[in-house]
Short mmCIF file of C-alpha atoms and ligand atoms in Angstrom, two decimals:
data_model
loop_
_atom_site.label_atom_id
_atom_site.label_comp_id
_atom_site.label_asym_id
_atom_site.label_seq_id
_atom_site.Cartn_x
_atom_site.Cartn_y
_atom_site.Cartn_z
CA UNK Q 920 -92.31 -68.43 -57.28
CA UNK Q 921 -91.67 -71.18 -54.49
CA UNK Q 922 -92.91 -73.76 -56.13
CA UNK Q 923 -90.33 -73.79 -59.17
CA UNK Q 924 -87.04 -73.44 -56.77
CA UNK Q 925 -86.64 -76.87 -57.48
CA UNK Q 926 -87.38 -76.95 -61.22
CA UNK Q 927 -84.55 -74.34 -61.39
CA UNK Q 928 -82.26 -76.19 -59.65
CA UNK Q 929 -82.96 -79.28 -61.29
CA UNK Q 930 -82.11 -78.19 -64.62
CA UNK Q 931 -79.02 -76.02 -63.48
CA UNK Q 932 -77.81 -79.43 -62.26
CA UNK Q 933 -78.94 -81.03 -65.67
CA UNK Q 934 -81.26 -84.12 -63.56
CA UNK Q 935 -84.02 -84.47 -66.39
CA UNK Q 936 -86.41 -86.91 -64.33
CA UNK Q 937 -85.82 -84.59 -61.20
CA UNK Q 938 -86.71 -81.58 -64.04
CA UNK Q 939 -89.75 -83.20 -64.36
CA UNK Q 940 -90.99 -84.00 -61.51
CA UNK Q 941 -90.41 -80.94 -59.93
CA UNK Q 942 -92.73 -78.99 -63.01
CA UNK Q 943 -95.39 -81.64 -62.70
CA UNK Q 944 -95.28 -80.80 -58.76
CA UNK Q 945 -95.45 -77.16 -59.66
CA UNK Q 946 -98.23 -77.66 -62.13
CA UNK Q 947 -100.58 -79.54 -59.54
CA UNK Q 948 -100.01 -76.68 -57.55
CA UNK Q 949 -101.98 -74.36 -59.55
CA UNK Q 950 -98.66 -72.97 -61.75
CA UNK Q 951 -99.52 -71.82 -65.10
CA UNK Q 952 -97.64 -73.50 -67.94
CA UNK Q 953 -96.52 -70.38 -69.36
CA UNK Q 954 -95.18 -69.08 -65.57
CA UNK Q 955 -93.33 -72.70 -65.73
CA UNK Q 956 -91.49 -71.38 -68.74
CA UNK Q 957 -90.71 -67.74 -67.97
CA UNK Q 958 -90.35 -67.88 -63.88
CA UNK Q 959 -88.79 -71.88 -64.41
CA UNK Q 960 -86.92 -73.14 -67.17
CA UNK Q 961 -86.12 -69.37 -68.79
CA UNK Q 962 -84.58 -67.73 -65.63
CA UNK Q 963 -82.79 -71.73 -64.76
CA UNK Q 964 -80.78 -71.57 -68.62
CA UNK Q 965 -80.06 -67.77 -68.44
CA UNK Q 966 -78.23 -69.01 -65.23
CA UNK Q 967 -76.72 -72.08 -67.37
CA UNK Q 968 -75.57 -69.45 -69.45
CA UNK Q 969 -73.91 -67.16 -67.43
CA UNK Q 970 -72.22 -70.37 -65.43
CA UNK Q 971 -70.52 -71.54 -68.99
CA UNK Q 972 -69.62 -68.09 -69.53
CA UNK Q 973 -67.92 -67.61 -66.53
CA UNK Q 974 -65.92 -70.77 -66.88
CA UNK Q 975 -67.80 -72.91 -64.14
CA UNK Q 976 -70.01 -74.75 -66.36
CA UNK Q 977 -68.33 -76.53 -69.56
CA UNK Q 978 -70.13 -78.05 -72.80
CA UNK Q 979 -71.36 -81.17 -71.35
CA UNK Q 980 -73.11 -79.47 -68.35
CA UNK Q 981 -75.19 -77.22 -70.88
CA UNK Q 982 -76.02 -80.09 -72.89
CA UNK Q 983 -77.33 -82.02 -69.67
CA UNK Q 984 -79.13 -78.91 -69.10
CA UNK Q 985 -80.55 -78.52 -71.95
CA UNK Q 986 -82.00 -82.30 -72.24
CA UNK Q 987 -83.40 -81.56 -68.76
CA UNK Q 988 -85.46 -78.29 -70.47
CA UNK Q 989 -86.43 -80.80 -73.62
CA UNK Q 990 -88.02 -83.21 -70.65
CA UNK Q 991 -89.92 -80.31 -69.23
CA UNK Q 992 -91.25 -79.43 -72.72
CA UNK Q 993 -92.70 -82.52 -73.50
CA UNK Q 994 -95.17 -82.36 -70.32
CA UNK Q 995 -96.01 -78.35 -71.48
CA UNK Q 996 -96.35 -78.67 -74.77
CA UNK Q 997 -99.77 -80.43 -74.98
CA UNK Q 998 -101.01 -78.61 -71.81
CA UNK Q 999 -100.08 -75.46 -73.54
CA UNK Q 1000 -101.93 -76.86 -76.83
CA UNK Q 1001 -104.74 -77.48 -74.66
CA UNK Q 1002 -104.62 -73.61 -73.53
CA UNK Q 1003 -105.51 -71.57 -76.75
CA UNK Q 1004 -108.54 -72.32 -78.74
CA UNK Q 1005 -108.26 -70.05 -81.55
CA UNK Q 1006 -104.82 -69.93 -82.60
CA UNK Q 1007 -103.78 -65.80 -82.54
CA UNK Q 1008 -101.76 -66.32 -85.89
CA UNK Q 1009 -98.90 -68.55 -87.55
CA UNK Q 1010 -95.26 -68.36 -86.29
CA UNK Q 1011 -92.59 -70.02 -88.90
CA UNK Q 1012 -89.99 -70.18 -86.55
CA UNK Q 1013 -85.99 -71.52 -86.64
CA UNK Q 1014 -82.86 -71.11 -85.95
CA UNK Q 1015 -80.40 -69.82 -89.09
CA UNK Q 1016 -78.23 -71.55 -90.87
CA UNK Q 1017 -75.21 -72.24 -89.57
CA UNK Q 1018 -76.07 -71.90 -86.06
CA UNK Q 1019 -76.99 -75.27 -83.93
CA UNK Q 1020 -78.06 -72.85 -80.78
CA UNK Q 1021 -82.21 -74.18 -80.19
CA UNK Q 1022 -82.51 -73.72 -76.19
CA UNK Q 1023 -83.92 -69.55 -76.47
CA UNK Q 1024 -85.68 -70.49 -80.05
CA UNK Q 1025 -87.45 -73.19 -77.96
CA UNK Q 1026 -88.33 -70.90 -75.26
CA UNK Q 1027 -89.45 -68.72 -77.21
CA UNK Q 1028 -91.42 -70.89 -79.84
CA UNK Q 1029 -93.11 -72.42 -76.16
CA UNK Q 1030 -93.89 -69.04 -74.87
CA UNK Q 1031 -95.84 -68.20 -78.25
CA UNK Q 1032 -97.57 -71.64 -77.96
CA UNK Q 1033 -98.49 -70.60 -74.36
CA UNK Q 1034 -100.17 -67.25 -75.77
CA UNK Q 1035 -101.92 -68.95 -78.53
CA UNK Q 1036 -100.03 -68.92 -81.69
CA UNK Q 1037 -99.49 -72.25 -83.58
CA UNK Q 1038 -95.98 -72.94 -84.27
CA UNK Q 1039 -94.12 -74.28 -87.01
CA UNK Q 1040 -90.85 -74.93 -86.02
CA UNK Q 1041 -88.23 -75.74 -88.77
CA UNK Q 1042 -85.63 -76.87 -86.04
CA UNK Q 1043 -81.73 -75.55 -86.52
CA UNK Q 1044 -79.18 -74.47 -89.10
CA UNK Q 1045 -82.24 -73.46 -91.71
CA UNK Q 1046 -81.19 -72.07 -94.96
CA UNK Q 1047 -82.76 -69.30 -96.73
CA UNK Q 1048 -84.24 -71.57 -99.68
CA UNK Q 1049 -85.76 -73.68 -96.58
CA UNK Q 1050 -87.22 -70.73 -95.26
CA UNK Q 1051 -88.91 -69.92 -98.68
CA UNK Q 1052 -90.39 -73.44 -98.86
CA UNK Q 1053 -91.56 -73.07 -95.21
CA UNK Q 1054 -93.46 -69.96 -95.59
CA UNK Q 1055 -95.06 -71.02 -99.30
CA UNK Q 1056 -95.91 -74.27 -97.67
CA UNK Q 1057 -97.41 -73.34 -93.88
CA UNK Q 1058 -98.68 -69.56 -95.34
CA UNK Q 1059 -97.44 -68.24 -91.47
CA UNK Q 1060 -98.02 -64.35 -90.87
CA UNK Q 1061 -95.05 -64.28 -88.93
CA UNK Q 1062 -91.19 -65.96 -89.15
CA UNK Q 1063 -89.60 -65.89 -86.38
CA UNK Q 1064 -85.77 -66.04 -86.92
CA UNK Q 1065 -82.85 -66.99 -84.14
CA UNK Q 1066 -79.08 -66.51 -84.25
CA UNK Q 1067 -76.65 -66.83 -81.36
CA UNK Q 1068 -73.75 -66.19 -82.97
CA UNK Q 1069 -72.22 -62.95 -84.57
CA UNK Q 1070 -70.92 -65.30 -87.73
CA UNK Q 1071 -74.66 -66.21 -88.12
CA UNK Q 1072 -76.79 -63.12 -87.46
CA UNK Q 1073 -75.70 -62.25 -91.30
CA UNK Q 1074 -78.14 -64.93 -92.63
CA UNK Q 1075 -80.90 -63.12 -91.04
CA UNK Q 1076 -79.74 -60.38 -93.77
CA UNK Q 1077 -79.83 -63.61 -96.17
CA UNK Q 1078 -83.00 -64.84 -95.31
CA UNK Q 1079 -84.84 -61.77 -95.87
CA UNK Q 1080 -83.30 -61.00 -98.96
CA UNK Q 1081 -84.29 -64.52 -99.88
CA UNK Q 1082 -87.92 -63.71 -99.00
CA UNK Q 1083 -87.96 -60.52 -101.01
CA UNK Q 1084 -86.60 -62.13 -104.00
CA UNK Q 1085 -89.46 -65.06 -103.78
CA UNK Q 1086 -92.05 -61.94 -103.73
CA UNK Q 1087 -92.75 -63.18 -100.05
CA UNK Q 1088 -91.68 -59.93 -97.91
CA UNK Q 1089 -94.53 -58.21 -97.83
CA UNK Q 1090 -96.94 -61.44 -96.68
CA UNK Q 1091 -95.56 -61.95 -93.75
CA UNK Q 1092 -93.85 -59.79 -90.48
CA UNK Q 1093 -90.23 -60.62 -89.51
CA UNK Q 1094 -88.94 -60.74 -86.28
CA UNK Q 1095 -85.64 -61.49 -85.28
CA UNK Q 1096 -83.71 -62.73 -81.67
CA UNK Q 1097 -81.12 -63.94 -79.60
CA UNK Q 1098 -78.35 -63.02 -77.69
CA UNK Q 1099 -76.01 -61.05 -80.12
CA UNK Q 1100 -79.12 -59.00 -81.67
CA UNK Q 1101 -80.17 -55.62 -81.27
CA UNK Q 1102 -82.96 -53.54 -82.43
CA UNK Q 1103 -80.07 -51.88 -83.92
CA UNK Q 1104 -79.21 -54.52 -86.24
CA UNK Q 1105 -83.16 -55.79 -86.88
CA UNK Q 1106 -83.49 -52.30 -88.48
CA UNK Q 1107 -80.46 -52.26 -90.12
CA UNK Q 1108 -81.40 -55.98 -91.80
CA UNK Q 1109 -84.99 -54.73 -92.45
CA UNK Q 1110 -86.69 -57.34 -90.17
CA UNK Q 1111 -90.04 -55.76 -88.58
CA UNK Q 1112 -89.23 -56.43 -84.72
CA UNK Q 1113 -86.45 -57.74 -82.21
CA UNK Q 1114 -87.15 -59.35 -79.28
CA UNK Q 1115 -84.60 -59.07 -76.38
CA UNK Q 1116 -86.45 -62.04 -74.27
CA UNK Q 1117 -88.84 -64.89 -74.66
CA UNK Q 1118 -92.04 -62.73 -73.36
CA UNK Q 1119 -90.66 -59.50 -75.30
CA UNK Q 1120 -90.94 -61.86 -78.13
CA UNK Q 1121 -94.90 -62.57 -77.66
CA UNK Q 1122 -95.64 -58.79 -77.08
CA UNK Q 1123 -94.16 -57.98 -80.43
CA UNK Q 1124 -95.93 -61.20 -82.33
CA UNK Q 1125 -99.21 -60.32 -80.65
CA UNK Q 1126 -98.17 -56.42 -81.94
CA UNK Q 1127 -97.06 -57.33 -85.72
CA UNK Q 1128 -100.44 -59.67 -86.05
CA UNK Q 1129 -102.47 -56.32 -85.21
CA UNK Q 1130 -99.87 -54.26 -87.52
CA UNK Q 1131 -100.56 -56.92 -90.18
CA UNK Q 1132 -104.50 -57.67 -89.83
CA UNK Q 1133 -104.32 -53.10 -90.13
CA UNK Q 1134 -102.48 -53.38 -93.28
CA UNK Q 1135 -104.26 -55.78 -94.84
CA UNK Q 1136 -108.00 -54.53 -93.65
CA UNK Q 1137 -106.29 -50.95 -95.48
CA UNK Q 1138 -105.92 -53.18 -98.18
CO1 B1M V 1406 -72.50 -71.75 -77.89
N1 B1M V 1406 -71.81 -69.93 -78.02
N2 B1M V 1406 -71.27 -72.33 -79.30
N3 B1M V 1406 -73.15 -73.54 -77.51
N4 B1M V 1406 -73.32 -71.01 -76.36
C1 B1M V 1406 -72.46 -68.91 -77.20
C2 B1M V 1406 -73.59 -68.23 -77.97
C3 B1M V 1406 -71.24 -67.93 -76.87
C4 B1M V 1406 -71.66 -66.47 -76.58
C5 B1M V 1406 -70.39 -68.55 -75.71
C6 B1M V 1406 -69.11 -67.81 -75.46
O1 B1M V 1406 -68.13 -68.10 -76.09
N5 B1M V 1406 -69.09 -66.84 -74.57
C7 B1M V 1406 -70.38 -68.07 -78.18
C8 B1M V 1406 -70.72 -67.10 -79.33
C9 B1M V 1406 -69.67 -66.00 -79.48
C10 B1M V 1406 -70.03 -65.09 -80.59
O2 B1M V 1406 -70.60 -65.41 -81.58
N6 B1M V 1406 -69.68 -63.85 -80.39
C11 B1M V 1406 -70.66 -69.53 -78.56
C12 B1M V 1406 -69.84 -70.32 -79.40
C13 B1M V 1406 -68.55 -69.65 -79.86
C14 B1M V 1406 -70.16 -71.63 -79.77
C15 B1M V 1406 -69.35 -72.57 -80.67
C16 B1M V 1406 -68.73 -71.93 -81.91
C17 B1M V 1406 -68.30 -73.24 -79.77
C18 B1M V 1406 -67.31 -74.11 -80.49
O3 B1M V 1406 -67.68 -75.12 -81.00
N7 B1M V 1406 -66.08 -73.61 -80.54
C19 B1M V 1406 -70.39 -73.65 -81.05
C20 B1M V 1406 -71.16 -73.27 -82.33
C21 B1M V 1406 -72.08 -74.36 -82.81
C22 B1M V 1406 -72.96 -73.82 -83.90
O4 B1M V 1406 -74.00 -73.26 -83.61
N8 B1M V 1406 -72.57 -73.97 -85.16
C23 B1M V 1406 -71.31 -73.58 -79.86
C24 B1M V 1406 -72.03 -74.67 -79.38
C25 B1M V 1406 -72.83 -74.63 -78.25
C26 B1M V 1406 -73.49 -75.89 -77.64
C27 B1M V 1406 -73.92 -76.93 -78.68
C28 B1M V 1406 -72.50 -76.53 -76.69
C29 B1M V 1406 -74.64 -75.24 -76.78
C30 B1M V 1406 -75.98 -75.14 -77.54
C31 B1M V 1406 -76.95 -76.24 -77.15
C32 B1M V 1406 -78.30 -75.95 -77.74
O5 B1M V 1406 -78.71 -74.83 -78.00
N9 B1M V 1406 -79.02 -77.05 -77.94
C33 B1M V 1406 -74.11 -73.82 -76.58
C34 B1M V 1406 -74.59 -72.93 -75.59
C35 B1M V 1406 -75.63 -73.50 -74.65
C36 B1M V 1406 -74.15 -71.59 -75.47
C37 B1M V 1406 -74.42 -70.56 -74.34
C38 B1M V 1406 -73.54 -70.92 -73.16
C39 B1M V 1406 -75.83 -70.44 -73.83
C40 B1M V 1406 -76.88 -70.18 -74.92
C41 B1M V 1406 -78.23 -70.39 -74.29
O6 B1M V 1406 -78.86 -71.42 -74.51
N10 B1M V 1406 -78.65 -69.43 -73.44
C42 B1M V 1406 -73.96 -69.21 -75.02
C43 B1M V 1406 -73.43 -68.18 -74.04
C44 B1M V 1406 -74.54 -67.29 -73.53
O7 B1M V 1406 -75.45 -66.92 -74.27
N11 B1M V 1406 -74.44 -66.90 -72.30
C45 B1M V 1406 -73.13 -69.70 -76.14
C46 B1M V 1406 -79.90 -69.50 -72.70
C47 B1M V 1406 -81.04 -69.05 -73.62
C48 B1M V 1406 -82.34 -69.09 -72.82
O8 B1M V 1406 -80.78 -67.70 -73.99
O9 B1M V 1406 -80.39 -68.33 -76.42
O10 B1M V 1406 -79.97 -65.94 -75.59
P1 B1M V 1406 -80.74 -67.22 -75.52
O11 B1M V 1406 -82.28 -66.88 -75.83
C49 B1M V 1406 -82.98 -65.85 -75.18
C50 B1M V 1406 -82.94 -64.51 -75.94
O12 B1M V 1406 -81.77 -64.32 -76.69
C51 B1M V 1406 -84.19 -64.55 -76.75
O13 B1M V 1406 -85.12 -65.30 -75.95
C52 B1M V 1406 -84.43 -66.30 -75.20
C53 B1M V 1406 -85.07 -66.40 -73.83
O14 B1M V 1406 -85.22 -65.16 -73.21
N12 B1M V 1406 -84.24 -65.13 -78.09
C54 B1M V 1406 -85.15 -64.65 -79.00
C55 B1M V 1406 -83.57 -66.13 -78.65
N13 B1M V 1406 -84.00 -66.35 -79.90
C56 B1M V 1406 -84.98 -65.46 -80.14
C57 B1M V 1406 -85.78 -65.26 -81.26
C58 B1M V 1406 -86.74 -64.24 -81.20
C59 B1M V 1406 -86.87 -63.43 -80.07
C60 B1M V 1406 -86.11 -63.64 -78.96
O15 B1M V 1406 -87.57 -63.96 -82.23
C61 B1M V 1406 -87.68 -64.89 -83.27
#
């Protein structure tokens, strides 16, 4: 999409303001919120990523880039609020403990908001116990966990043995992401879906609500 050449290359080069300006020109041009997200900012960090990775980009370039996706945000998020009338479900959403990686959770957590789901985000480096309180406190159907590093993905394991042991497994659907995971592992953990990308991740949330509102109508 033409129009969000510039939003990409904005945030690759980590210029916030010019981040913004560039979505709000997109958005006046008819650009859906959502296609901001997946065709914009989603495609622009991937980049990020693969720049760090190859040794071109170093830590302070990502974080630049990732303030200039945390601008962006903050013009979507109440257009995107705007967007869905009746929320499709609850998504308890966060990134596990011991990882401080937000950038996919909060693409993915803005995709979901662009498809109609409320989201309660816990934020980073959440602890099993927190995730209990979360999910007696905001009742979700779904939690949504996120792990970017192979020394973290184990307190997915945690989290949902934590669940099971507060008698909360079977209320809500578990699906887990980020770079390092595989289906492989979400089945091997128990969790009830993985999602390889942001949009992956709202096909399976919109597929466990319909999985879940079954079960429950079977009583
Ligand atoms: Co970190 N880091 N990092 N880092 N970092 C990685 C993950 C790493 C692969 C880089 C590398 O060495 N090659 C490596 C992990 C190696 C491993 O575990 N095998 C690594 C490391 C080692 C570290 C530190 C330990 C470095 C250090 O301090 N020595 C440290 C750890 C800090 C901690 O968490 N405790 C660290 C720190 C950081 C920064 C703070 C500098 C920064 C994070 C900033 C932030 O998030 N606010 C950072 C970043 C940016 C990266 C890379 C470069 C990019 C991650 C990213 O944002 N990608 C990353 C290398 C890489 O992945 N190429 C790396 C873009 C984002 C859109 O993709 O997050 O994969 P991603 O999300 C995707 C999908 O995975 C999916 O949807 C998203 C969009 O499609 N998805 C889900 C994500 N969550 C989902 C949840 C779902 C479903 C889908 O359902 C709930």
């Amino acid at each position: 999409m033409d129009q969000l050449c510039s939003l990409r290359e904005a945030i690759l080069t980590g210029d916030a303001s010019a981040a913004a300006s560039a979505a709000g020109v997109a958005l006046a041009a008819g650009v859906s919120p959502v296609d901001v997200i997946a065709e914009g900012i989603s495609p622009a960090m991937a980049e990020v990523g693969r720049l760090f990775e190859e040794g071109e980009y170093f830590v302070p370039e990502l974080l630049i880039s990732a303030r200039a996706t945390k601008e962006v945000f903050s013009i979507l998020r109440p257009l995107l609020a705007e967007a869905g009338a009746k929320p499709a479900g609850r998504v308890l959403l966060a990134t596990v403990e011991g990882d401080l990686h937000d950038i996919g959770k909060n693409l993915v957590g803005a995709m979901l908001e662009g498809a109609g789901f409320e989201v309660v985000d816990l934020g980073v480096d959440i602890p099993a116990s927190r995730f209990v309180s979360a999910v007696q406190e905001a009742r979700p159907q779904i939690v949504g966990l996120s792990a970017l590093l192979t020394t973290t993905m184990p307190a997915m394991k945690t989290t949902l043995e934590a669940l099971d042991a507060a008698g909360l497994r079977s209320e809500v659907k578990v699906m887990i992401g980020g770079a390092p995971v595989t289906q492989r592992y979400a089945d091997s953990v128990g969790a009830d879906g993985y999602g390889e990308t942001a949009t992956a991740a709202v096909d399976l949330a919109r597929r466990l609500i319909e999985r879940r509102n079954l079960e429950e109508s079977r009583g």
